[in-house]
XYZ file of C-alpha atoms in Angstrom:
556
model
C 19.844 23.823 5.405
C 18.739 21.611 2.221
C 15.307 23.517 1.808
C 17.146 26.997 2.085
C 19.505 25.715 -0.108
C 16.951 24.159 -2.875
C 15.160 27.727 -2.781
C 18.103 29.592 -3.116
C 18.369 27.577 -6.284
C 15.049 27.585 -6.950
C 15.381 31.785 -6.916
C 18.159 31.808 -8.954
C 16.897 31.457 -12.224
C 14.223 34.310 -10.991
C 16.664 36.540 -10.436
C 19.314 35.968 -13.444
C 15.483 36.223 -15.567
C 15.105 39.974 -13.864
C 18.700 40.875 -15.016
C 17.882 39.862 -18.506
C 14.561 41.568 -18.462
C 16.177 44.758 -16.840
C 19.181 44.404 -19.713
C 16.924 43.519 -22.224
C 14.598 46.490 -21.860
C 17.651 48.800 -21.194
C 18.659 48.106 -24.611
C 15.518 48.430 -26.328
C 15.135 51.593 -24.970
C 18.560 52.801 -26.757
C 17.283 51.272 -29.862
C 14.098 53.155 -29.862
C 17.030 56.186 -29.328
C 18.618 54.678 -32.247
C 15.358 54.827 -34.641
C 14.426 58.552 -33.183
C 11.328 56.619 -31.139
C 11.674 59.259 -28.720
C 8.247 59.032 -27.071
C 8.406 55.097 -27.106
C 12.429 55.154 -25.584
C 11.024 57.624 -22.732
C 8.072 56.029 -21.796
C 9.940 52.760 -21.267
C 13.252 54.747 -19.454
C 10.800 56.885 -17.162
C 9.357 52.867 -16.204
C 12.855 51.939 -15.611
C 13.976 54.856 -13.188
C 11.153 53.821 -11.169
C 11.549 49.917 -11.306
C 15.556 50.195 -11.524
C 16.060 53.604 -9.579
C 19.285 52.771 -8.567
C 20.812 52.479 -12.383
C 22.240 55.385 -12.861
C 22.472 54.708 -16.926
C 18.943 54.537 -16.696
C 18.295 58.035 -15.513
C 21.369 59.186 -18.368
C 19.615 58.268 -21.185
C 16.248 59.298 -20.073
C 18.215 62.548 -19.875
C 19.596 61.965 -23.216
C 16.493 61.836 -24.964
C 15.459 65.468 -23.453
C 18.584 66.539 -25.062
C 17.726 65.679 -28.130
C 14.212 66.418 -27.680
C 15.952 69.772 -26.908
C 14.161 69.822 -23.188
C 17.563 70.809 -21.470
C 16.033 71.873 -17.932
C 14.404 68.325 -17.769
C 17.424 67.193 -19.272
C 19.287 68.809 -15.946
C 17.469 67.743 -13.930
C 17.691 63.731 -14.640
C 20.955 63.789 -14.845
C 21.802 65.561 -11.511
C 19.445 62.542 -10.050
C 21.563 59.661 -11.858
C 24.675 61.620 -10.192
C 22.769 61.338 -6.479
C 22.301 57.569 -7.223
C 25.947 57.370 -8.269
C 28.473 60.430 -8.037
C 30.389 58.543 -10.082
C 27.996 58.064 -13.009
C 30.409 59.246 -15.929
C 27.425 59.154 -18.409
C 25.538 61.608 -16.442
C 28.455 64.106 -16.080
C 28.874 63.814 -19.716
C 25.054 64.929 -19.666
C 25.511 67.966 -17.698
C 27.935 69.164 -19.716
C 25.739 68.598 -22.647
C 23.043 70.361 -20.574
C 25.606 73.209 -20.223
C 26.427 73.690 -23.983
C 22.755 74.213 -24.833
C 22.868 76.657 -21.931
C 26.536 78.581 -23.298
C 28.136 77.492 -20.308
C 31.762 76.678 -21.839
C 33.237 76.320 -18.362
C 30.544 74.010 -17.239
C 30.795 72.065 -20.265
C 34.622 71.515 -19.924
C 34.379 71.127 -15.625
C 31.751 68.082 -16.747
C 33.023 67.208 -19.623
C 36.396 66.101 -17.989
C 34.922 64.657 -14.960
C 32.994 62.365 -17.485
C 36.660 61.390 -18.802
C 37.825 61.249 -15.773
C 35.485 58.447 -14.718
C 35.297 56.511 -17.770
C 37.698 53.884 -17.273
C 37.606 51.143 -19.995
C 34.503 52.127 -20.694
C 34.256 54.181 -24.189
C 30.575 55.029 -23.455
C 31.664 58.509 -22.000
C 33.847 59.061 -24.573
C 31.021 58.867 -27.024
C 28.493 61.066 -25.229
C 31.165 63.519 -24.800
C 31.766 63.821 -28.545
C 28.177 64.067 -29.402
C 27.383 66.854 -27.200
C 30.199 68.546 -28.884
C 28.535 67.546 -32.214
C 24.814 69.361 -30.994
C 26.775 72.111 -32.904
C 28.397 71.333 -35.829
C 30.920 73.724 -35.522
C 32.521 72.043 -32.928
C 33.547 69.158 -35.000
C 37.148 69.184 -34.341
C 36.840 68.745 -29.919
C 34.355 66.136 -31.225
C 36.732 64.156 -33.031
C 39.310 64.905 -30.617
C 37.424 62.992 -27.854
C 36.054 60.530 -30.141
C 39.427 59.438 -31.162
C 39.989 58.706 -27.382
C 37.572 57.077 -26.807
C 38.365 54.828 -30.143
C 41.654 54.038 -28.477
C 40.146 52.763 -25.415
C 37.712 50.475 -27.066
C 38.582 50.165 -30.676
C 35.037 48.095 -31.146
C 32.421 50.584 -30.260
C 30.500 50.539 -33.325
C 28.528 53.883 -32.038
C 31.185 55.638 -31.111
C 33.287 54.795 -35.069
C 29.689 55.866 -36.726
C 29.964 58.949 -34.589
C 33.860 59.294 -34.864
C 32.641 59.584 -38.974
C 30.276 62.013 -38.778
C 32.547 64.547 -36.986
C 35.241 63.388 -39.559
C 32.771 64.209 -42.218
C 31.948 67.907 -40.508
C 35.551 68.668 -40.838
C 35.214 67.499 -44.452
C 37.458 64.987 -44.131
C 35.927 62.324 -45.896
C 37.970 59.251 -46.620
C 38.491 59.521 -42.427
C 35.049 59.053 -42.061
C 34.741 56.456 -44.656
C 37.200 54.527 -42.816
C 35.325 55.210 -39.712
C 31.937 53.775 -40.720
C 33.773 50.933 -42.392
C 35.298 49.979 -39.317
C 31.935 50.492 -37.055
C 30.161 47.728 -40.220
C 33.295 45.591 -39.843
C 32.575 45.250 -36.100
C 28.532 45.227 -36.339
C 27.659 44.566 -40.285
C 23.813 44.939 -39.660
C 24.420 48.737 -38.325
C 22.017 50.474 -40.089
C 23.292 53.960 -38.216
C 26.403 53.187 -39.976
C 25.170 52.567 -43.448
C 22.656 55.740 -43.326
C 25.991 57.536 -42.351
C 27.509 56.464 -45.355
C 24.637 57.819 -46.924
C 24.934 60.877 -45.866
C 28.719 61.216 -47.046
C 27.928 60.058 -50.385
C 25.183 62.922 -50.250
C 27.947 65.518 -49.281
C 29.537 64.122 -52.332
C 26.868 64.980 -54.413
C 26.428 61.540 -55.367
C 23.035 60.865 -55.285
C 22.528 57.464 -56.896
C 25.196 55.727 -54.368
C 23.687 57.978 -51.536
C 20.223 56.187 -51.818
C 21.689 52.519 -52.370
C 22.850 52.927 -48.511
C 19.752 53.773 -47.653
C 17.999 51.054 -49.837
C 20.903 49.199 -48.005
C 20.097 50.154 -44.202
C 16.011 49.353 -44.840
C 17.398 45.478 -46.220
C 19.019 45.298 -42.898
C 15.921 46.962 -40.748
C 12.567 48.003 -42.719
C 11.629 49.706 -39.513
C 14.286 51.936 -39.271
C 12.923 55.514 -39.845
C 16.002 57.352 -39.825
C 16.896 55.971 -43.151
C 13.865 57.343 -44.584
C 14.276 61.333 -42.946
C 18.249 61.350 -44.590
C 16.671 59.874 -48.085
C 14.370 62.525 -47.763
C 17.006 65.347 -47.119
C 18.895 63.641 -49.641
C 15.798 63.977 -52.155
C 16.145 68.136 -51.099
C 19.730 68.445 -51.884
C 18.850 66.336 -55.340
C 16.496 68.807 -55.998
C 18.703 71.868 -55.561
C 21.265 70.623 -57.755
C 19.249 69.479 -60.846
C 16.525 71.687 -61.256
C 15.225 69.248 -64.080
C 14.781 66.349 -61.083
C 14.060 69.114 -58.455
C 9.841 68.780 -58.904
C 9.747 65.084 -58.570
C 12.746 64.547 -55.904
C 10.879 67.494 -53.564
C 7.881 65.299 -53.980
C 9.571 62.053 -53.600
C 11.739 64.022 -50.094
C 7.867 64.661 -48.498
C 6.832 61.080 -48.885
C 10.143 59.761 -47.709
C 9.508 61.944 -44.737
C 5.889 60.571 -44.088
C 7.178 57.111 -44.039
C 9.780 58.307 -41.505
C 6.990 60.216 -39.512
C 5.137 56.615 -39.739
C 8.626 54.826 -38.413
C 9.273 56.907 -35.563
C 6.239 57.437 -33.185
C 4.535 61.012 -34.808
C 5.873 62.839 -31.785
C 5.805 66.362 -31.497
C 9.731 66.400 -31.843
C 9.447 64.260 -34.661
C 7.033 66.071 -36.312
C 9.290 69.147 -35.704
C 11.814 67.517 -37.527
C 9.327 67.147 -40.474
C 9.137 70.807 -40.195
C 12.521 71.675 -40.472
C 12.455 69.601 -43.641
C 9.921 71.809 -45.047
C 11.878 74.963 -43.829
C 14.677 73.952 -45.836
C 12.329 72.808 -48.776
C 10.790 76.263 -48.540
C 7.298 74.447 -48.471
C 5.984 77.337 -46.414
C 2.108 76.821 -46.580
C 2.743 73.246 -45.596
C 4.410 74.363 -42.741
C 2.805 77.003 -41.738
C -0.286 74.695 -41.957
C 1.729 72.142 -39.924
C 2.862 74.212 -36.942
C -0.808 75.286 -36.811
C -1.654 71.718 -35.943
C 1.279 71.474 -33.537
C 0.345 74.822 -31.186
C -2.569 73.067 -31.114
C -1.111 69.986 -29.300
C 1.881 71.242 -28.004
C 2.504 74.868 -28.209
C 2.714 75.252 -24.535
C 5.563 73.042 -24.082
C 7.360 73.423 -27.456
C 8.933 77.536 -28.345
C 10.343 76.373 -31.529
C 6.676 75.999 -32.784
C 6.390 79.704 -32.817
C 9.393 80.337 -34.164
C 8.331 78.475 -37.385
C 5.143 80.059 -37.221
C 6.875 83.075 -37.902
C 9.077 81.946 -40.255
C 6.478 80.567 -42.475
C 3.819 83.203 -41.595
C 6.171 85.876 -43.043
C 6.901 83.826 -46.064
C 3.217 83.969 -46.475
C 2.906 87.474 -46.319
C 0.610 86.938 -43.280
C 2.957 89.541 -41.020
C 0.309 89.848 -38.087
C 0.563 86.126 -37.122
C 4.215 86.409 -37.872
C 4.776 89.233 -35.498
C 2.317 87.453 -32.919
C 4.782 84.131 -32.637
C 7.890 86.135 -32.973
C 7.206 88.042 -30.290
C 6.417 84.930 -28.258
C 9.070 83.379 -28.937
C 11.490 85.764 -28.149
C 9.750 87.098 -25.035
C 9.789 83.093 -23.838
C 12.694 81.309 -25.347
C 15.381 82.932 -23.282
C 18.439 84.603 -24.796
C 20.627 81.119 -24.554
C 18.018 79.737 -27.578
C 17.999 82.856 -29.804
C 20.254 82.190 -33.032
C 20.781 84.894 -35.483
C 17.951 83.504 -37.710
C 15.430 84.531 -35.645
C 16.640 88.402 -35.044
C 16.746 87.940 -39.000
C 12.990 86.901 -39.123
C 11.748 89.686 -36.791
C 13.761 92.649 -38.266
C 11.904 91.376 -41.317
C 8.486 91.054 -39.858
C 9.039 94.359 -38.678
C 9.817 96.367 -41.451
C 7.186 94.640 -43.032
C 5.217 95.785 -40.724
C 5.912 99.608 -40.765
C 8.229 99.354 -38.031
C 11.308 100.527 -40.078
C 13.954 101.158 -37.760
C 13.311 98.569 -35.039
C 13.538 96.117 -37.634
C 16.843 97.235 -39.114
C 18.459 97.093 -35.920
C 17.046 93.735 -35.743
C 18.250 92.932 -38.855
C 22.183 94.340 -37.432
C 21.764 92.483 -34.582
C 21.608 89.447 -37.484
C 24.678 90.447 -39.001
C 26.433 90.992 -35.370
C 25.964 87.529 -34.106
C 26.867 85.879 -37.635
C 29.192 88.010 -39.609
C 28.954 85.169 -42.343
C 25.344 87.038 -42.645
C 26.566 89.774 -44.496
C 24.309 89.910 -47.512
C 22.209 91.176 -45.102
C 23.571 94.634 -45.343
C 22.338 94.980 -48.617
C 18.798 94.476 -47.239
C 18.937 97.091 -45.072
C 20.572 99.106 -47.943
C 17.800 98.479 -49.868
C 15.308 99.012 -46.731
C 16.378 102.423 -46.169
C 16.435 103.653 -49.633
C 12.962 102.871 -50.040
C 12.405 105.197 -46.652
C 14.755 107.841 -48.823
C 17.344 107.656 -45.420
C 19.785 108.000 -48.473
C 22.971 108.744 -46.787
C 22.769 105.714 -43.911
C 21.218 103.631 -47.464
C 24.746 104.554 -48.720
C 26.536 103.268 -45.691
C 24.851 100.070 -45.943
C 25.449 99.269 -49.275
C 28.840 100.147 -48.433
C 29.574 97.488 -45.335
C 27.700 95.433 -48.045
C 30.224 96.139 -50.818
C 33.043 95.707 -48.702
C 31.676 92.500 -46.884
C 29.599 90.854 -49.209
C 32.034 88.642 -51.508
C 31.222 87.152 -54.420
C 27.559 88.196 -53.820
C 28.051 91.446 -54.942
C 27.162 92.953 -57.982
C 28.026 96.390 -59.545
C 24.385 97.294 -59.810
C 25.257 97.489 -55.669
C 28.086 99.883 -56.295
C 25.516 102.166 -58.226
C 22.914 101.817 -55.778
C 25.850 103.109 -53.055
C 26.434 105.604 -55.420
C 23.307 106.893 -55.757
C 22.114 106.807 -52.135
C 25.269 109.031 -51.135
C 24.464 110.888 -54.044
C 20.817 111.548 -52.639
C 22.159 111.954 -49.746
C 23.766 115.516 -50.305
C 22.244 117.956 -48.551
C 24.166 121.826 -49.644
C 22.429 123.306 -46.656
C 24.004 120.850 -44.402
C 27.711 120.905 -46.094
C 28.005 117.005 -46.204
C 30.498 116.994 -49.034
C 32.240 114.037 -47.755
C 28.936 112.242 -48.895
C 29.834 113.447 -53.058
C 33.358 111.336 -52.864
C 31.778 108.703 -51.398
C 29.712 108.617 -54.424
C 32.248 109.611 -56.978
C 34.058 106.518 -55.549
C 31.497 104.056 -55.939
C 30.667 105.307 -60.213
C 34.406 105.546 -60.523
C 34.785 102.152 -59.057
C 31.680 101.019 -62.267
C 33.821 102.891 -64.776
C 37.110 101.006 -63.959
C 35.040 97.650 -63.758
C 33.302 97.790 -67.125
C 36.035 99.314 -69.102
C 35.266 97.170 -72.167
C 31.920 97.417 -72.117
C 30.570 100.838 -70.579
C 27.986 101.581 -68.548
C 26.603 104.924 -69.624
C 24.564 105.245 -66.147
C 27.994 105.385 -64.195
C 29.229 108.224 -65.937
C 25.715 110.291 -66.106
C 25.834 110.300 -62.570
C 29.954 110.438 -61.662
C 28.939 113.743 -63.980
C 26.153 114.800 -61.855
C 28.317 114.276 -58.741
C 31.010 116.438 -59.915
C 28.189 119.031 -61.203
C 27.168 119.068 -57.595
C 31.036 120.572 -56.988
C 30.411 123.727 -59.027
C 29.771 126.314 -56.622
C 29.117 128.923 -58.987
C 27.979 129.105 -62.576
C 29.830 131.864 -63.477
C 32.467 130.840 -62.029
C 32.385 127.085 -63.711
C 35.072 125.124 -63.265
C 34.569 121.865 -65.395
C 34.786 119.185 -62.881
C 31.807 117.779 -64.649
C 32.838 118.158 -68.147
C 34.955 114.747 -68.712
C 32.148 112.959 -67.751
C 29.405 114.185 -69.358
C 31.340 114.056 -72.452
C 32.255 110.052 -72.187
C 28.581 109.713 -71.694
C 27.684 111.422 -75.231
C 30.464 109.491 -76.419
C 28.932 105.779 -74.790
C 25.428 106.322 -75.651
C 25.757 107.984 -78.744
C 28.018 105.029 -80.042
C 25.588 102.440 -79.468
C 23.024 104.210 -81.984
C 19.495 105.637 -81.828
C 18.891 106.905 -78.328
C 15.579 105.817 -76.602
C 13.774 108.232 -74.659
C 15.693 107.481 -71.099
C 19.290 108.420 -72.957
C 17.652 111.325 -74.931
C 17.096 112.849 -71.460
C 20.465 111.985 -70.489
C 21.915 113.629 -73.539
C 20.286 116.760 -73.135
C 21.046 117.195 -69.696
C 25.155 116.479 -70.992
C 24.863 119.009 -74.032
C 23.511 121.672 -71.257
C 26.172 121.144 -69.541
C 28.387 121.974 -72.026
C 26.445 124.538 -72.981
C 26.799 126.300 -69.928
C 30.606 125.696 -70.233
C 30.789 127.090 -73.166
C 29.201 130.321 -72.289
C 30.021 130.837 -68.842
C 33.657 129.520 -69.318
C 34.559 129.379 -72.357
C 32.833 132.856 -73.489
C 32.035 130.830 -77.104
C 28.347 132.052 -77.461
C 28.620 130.031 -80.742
C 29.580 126.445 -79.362
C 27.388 127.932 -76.456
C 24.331 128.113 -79.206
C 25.298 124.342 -81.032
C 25.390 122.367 -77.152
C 21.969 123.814 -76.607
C 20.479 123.716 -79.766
C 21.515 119.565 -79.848
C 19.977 119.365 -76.518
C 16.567 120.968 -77.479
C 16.493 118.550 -80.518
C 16.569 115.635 -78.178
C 14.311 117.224 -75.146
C 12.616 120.282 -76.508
C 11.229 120.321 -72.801
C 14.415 120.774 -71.290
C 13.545 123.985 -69.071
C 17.576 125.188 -69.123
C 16.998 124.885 -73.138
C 14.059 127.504 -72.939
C 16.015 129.345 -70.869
C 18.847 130.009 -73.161
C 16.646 130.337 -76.207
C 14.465 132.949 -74.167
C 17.446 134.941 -73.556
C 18.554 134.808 -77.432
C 14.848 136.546 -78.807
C 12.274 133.517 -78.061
C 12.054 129.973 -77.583
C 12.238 129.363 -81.350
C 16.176 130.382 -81.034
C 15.442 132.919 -84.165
C-alpha cells in the first residue's frame, strides 16, 4: 500500500504538469487569435483536438479561427464535433450560429444562439462569442450590444468581452459608451493591448489622428509583437489621408509600411495577406493589388474565392476587362449566392458594359441597387450607360430614379441630362408625348433652381420641347415662344455671343420668325426675326428659306 501510495504521489506532479501544459498551450493558442496568428493558433488547436479530443473548447476555437478565416463549412463542421464531445458545449453552439449567419440562416442563428445562452451559466465566454458573431456584420451592432451587456452582468471582469462590448458601442456611434467600455476592460487587465488599439480606433472615428496613433504607440509599449496595432495604424494612416489631402501622399505611404510590419507580426498567411488586400482596395492602390492577388491564386486560389473577386476588382480598375470578366465569372459561378454582396453585382455589371455587353451589365448593375438601396448613385451610371447606347427614353428613366433617389449627390447638370434623354427620346411616329412633359419637367425644374443666375441651356431646350408641341406651322400656337424669348433675353444679357449661343440665337429668332408670319401675319417683324438670325448663322437653312421665298438669299 506504501509503494502505490509513494507513486501515486510520485504521478501527481506529472499529471498537475499535463494540466498546465494543456492550459498553457490552450491559451497561447487564443493569443495567437488575439494577434491575428491565424496559421500559428490553428496549427497548435488542430494538435490539441488530437492530444485533448475530449475538450470541447478546443475544437470551438479551432472553429473560431475558420470563422474568421471566413472557412464557414470547416467552421461547421468543428463545431458540430465539439458538440458530439459535449452537447452541452455552449461555445460551440454559439459557433453554429455564427456558422449560420455567414450562411443567412436567421432562424439557425437565433435556435443556436439561445442554446449558447442557455448553457452559459456563470460563464460570460458565450456571451462574448455570441456578440461577436453578431458583430461579423456591422450592422447588427445593436443585438451585439444587447448580448454583450449580458454577458457584462454576469461577469463584470471579462476584459474581452468590455473591449468587445466597445466596439459594438462604437458601431452604434455611441462613443463615450465605448470609452467607458475599454476603460473598464484596461482597469481590469492594464496591459490589454486589444483594448488600447480599440481606443485607437475610436479616436480614429473621431477624426483625431494624433491621439489615435499614441494608442497605438501605446499598445506596441505594452507588446512590440502585436501586429494588430500596426494593420489599425495603417487604416488609420488611410483615413488621415482622405481627410488632409496635403498629408494624404506621405500617410498612404506611411499606411503600406505599417501594413508590412503587420504582415511581418502576424504569420504572412493567405488570410492575412487578404487583409493587406483589402487595405489596398480601400487605398485604391489597384496595380498593387492586382499584382498581389496574382501572387495569391498562385498559392491559394483554389481554396480562397475572395482572391478572384479582387482580381476583378482591381483588373477592371486597370482597364484589363478580360481578366476582370475571367475572375468575376469565377467567382460568382463558385462562391454561392450566401457570399455575393452587392459590390460584386456592381463590379460585373461594370465589367460587362465595359465589355460590350450593355444590357446584361445594367441589369447587373440594378441588381446592385436592389440589394443596397443606399447604392443609388448608381442609377445615374446606368443613366449615363444608356445614353451613350442613345436608349434615350429608358436613359431618361434612369436619371430620373437617380434624381429622385440620389440625395445630396445630385446635381442639376442630372436634371438636364433627364431632360434631354426624354427629350431624345420622342419619337412622333410612335405618339410618346408623355416623354415631352417628362422633359419639360426636368428644364422647368433648372429654371426654378437657378432663378438668380440663369442657365440659358434650360430654356433653349424647355423651348425646343414645347416646339416639339406644334403640330402644325400654320396653325402655330406659341407654346414655344416664352421660352425662346427668355433665352435671347439670358444670353444676350451676358454680352458677345460665342459661336455655341450664336446658333442658339438663330434657331430662337426663327422661331419667332415663323410666329410672326404664320401667326401673327406681320411679314415685317416676320422679315427683322429672320434677318437677326441670318446675321448670327448665315447658314441657318430656315433663314435661306425665307429669304428664297422673298427674291433670293440676299433678302433684296
Amino acid at each position: 500500500m506504501k509503494e502505490i501510495s509513494k507513486i501515486a504521489t510520485a504521478a501527481l506532479p506529472l499529471m498537475l504538469m499535463g494540466s498546465s501544459v494543456f492550459s498553457q498551450s490552450l491559451d497561447d493558442a487564443k493569443k495567437a487569435i488575439d494577434a491575428e496568428q491565424y496559421q500559428k493558433a490553428k496549427s497548435m488547436l488542430k494538435n490539441l483536438t488530437q492530444t485533448q479530443a475530449d475538450k470541447d473548447e478546443n475544437y470551438f476555437y479551432l472553429g473560431w479561427v475558420y470563422i474568421l478565416q471566413d472557412y464557414p463549412d470547416s467552421a461547421k463542421a468543428v463545431f458540430t464535433q465539439g458538440i458530439a464531445k459535449n452537447p452541452k458545449s455552449a461555445l460551440n453552439y454559439a459557433g453554429l450560429g455564427a456558422v449560420a449567419r455567414l450562411e443567412k440562416n436567421s432562424a439557425g442563428a437565433t435556435t443556436n444562439f439561445n442554446q449558447a445562452v442557455s448553457l452559459a451559466g456563470k460563464s460570460s465566454t458565450p456571451y462574448l462569442y455570441v456578440g461577436e458573431a453578431y458583430l461579423l456584420d456591422p450592422a447588427d451592432a445593436k443585438a451585439a450590444a444587447d448580448v454583450l451587456a449580458k454577458g457584462k452582468a454576469v461577469n463584470p471582469k471579462d476584459a474581452a468581452l468590455l473591449v468587445e462590448l466597445g466596439n459594438a458601442n462604437r458601431l452604434l456611434v455611441k462613443s463615450s459608451e465605448a470609452l467607458t467600455a475599454y476603460q473598464e476592460a484596461l482597469t481590469v487587465d492594464p496591459k490589454s493591448a486589444a483594448a488600447t488599439v480599440a481606443k485607437g480606433v475610436l479616436w480614429r472615428y473621431a477624426n483625431n489622428f494624433e491621439q489615435s496613433e499614441a494608442e497605438y504607440k501605446a499598445a506596441l509599449a505594452i507588446n512590440p509583437n502585436y501586429g494588430p496595432a500596426y494593420r489599425e495604424w495603417a487604416e488609420t494612416d488611410l483615413r488621415w489621408a482622405f481627410n488632409d489631402p496635403k498629408m494624404a501622399s506621405a500617410k498612404v505611404k506611411e499606411g503600406v509600411e505599417n501594413y508590412k510590419k503587420y504582415l511581418s507580426l502576424t504569420d504572412r498567411s493567405v488570410e492575412s495577406r487578404m487583409r493587406y488586400a483589402d487595405f489596398l482596395l480601400a487605398a485604391g492602390d489597384y496595380p498593387a493589388l492586382q499584382a498581389e492577388v496574382a501572387e495569391l491564386e498562385k498559392v491559394a486560389g483554389a481554396n480562397n474565392l475572395k482572391i478572384y473577386r479582387y482580381k476583378a476588382y482591381a483588373a477592371y480598375e486597370n482597364k484589363d476587362y478580360p481578366a476582370a470578366l475571367a475572375g468575376m465569372k469565377k467567382f460568382m459561378a463558385e462562391a454561392g449566392e450566401k457570399r455575393i454582396i452587392p459590390r460584386d453585382y456592381l463590379y460585373l455589371g461594370r465589367i460587362q458594359i465595359a465589355s460590350g455587353d450593355d444590357s446584361t451589365g445594367i441589369n447587373n448593375l440594378k441588381k446592385a441597387i436592389e440589394l443596397d438601396t443606399t447604392q443609388a448613385e448608381l442609377y445615374a451610371e446606368i443613366a449615363k450607360t444608356l445614353y451613350q447606347k442613345k436608349k434615350y427614353v429608358e436613359a431618361g428613366d434612369a436619371y430620373n430614379e437617380f434624381t429622385k433617389k440620389g440625395g445630396r449627390a445630385v446635381k442639376l447638370t442630372d436634371y438636364f441630362y433627364e431632360g434631354l434623354s426624354y427629350y431624345f427620346g420622342y419619337d412622333a411616329k410612335k405618339g410618346n408625348e408623355e416623354v415631352l412633359t417628362k422633359a419639360d419637367s426636368a428644364f422647368s425644374y433648372i429654371i426654378q433652381k437657378t432663378a438668380t443666375q440663369p442657365f440659358p441651356d434650360a430654356f433653349l431646350y424647355r423651348a425646343r420641347v414645347n416646339e416639339m408641341k406644334e403640330k402644325d406651322r400654320n396653325n402655330i400656337v406659341g407654346y414655344a415662344k416664352p421660352f425662346y424669348e427668355k433665352y435671347i433675353e439670358v444670353v444676350t444679357a451676358k454680352g458677345a455671343p460665342d459661336d455655341k449661343s450664336k446658333k442658339g440665337l438663330s434657331e430662337a429668332y426663327v422661331y419667332l420668325g415663323n410666329y410672326a408670319a404664320y401667326k401673327e401675319k406681320d411679314n415685317a417683324k416676320a422679315t427683322e426675326n429672320f434677318t437677326k438670325a441670318r446675321e448670327l448663322d448665315p447658314t441657318n437653312k430656315s433663314v435661306l428659306a425665307f429669304f428664297s421665298k422673298k427674291g433670293g438669299a440676299t433678302g433684296k
